[in-house]
PDB file of C-alpha atoms in Angstrom:
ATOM      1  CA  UNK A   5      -5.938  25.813  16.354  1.00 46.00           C
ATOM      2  CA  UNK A   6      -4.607  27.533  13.687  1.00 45.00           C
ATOM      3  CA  UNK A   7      -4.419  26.599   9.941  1.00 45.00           C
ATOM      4  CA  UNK A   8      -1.271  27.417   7.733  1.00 46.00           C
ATOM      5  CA  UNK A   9      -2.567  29.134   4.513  1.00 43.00           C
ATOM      6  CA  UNK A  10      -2.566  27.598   1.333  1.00 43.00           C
ATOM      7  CA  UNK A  11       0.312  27.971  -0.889  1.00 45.00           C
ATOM      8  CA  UNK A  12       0.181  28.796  -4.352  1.00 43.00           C
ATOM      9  CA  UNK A  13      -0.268  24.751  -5.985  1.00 43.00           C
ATOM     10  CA  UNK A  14       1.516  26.893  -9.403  1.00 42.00           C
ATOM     11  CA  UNK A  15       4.807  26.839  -7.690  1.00 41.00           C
ATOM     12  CA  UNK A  16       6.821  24.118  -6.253  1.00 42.00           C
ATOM     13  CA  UNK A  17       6.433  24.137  -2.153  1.00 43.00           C
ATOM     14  CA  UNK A  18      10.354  22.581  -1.862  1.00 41.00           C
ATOM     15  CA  UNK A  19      13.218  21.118  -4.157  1.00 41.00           C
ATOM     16  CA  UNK A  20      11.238  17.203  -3.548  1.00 42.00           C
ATOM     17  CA  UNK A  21       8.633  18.781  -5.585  1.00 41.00           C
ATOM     18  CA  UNK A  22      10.279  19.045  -8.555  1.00 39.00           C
ATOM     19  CA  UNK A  23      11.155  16.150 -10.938  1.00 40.00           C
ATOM     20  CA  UNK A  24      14.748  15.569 -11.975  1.00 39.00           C
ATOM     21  CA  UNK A  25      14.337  18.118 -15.031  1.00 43.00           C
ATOM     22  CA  UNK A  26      13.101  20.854 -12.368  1.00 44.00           C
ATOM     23  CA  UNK A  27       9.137  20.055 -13.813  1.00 45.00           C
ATOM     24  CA  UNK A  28       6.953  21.245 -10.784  1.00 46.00           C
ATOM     25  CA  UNK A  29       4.188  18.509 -10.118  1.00 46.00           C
ATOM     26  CA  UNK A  30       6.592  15.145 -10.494  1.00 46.00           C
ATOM     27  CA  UNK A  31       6.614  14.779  -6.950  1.00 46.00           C
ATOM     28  CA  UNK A  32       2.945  15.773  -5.835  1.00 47.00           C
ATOM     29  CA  UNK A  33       3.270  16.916  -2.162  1.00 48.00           C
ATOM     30  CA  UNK A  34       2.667  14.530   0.824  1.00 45.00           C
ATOM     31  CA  UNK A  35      -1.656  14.082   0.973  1.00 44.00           C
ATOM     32  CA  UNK A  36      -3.284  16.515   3.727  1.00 49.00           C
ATOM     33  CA  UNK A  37      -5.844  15.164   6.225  1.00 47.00           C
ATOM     34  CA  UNK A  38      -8.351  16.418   3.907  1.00 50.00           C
ATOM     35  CA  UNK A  39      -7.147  14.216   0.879  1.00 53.00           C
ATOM     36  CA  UNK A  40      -6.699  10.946   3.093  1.00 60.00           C
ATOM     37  CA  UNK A  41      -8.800   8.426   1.130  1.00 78.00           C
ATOM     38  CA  UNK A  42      -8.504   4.678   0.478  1.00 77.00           C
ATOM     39  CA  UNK A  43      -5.355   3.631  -1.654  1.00 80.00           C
ATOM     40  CA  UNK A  44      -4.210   7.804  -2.436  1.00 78.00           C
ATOM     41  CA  UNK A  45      -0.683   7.595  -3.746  1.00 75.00           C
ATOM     42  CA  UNK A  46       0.317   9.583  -1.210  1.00 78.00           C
ATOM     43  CA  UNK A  47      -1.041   8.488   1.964  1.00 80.00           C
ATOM     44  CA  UNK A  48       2.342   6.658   2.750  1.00 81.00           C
ATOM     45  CA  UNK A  49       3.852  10.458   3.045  1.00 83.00           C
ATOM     46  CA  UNK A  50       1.243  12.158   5.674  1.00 81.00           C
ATOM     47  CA  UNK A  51       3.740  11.088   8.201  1.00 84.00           C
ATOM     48  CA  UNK A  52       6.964   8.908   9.641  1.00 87.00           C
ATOM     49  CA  UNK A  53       4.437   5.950  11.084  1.00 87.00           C
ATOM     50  CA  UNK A  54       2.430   6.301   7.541  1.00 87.00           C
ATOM     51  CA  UNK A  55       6.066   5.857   5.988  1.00 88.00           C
ATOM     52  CA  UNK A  56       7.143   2.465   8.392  1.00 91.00           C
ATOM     53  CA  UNK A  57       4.075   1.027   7.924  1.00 90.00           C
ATOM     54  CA  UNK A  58       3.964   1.360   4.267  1.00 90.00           C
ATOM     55  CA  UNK A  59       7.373  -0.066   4.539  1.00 92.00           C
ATOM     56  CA  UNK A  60       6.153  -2.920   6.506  1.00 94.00           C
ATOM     57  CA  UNK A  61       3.105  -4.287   4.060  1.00 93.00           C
ATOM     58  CA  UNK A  62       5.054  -3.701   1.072  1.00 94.00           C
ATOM     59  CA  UNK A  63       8.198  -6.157   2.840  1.00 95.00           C
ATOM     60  CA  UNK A  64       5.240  -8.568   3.531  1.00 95.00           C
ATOM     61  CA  UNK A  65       3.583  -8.460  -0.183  1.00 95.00           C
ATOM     62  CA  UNK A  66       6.486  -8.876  -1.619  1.00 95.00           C
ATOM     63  CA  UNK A  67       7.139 -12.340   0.051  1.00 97.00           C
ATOM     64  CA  UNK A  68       3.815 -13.419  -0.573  1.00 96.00           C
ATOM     65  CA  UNK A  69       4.601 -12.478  -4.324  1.00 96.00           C
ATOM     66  CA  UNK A  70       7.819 -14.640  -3.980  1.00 97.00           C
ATOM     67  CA  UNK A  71       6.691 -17.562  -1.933  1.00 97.00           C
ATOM     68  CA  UNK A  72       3.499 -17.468  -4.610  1.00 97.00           C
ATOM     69  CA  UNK A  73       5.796 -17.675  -7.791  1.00 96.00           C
ATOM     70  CA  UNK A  74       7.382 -20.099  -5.944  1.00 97.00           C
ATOM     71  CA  UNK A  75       4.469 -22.157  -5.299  1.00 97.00           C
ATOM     72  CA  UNK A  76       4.043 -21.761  -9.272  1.00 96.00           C
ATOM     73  CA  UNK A  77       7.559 -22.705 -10.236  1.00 97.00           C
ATOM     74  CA  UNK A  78       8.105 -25.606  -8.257  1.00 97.00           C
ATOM     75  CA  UNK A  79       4.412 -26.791  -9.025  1.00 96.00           C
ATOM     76  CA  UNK A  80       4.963 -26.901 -12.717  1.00 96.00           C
ATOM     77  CA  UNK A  81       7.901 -28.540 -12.281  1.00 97.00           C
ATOM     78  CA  UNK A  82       6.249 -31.171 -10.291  1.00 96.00           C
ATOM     79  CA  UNK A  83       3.918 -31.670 -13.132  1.00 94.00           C
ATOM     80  CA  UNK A  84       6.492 -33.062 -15.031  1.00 96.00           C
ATOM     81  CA  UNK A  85       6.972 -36.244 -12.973  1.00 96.00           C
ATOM     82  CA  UNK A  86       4.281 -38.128 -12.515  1.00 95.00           C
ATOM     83  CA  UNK A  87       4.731 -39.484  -8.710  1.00 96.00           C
ATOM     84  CA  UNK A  88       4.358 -35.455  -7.945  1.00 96.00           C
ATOM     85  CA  UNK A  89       1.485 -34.860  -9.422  1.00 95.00           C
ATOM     86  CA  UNK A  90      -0.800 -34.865  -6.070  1.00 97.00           C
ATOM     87  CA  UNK A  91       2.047 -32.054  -4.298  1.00 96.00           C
ATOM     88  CA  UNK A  92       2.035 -30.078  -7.516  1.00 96.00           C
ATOM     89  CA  UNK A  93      -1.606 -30.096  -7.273  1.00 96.00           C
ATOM     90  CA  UNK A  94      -1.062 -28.580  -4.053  1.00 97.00           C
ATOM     91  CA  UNK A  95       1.564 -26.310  -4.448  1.00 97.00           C
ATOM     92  CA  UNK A  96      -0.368 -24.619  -7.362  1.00 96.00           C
ATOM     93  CA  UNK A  97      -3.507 -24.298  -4.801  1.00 97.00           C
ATOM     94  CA  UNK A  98      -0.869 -22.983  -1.898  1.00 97.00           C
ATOM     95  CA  UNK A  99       0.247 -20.096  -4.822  1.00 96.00           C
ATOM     96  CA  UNK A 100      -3.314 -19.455  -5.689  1.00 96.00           C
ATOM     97  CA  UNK A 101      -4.365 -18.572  -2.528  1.00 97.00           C
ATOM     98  CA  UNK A 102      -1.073 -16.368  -1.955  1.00 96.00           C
ATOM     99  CA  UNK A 103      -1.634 -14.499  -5.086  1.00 93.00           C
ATOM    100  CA  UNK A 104      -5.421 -13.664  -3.356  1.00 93.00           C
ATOM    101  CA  UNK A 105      -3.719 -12.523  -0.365  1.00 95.00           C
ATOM    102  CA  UNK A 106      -1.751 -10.037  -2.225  1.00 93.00           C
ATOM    103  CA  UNK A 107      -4.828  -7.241  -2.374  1.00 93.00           C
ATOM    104  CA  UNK A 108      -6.195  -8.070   0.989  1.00 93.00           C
ATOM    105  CA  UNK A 109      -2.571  -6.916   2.213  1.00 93.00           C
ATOM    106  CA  UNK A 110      -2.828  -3.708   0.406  1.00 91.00           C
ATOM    107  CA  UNK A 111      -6.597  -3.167   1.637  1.00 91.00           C
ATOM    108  CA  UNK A 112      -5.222  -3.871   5.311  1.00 91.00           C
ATOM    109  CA  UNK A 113      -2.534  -1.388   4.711  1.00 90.00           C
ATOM    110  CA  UNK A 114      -5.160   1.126   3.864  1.00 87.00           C
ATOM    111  CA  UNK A 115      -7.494   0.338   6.845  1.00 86.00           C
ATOM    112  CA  UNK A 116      -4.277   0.889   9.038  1.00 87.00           C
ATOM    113  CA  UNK A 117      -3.749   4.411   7.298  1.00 83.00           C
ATOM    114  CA  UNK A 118      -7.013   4.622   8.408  1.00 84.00           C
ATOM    115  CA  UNK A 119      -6.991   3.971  11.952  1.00 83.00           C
ATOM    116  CA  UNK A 120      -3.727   6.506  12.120  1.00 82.00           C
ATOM    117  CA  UNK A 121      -6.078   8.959  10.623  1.00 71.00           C
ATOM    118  CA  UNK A 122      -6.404  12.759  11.871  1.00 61.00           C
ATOM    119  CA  UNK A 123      -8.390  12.518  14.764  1.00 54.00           C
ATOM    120  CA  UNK A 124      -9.355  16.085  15.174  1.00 51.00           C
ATOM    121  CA  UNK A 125     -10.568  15.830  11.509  1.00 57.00           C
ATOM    122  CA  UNK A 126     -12.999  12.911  12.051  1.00 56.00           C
ATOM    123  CA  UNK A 127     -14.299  15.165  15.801  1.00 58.00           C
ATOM    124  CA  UNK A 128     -15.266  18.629  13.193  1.00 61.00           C
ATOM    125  CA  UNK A 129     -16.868  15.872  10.957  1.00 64.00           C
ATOM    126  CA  UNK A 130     -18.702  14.805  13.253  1.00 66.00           C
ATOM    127  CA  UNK A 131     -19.627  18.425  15.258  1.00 70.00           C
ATOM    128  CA  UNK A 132     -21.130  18.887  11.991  1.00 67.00           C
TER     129      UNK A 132
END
């Protein structure tokens, strides 16, 4: 198998390198196998299924974070009344426990990047 050589990391490898005022290093290329490591800003570019998958946790938190804050909205709102006091209780507990889900969806993401992970990489690892 052969390797492509490095290229020099002083100039930009394409145009998506370079930031709107042509400053190389804006847009850091996408991470090589080498780089893959928990929550690297660029793990969602190593590859099309790294790309949907990002796509498809950050859809997901991003419900959570609405169906937390509105958990939290209607909550305090129930807390002004005070027949609703008991469901406001709840709701509050309901957002709480969203808002805790929100970094064990970003942690799963991660462990998925993982699984998709070079697997020729992890056999020389472990020839080693």
């Amino acid at each position: 198998m052969s390797r492509a050589m490095p290229q020099d990391s002083s100039a930009p490898r394409d145009a998506a390198d370079t930031g709107r005022d042509g400053a190389a290093g804006a847009n850091p290329p996408a991470a090589r196998s080498e780089d893959a490591t928990l929550f690297h800003p660029d793990n969602r570019r190593r590859s099309p299924d790294h790309a949907r998958v990002y796509a498809l946790y950050e859809l997901v938190y991003t419900l959570v974070d609405f169906l937390a804050a509105a958990c939290f909205i209607g909550g305090s709102v129930m807390f002004f009344f005070d027949s609703l006091m008991m469901p406001g209780t709840w709701a509050f507990l309901v957002g709480s426990l969203l808002f805790a889900a929100k970094p064990s969806l970003r942690l799963a993401r991660e462990l998925t990047y993982l699984r998709m992970g070079d697997v020729d990489r992890l056999a020389k690892r472990y020839e080693q």
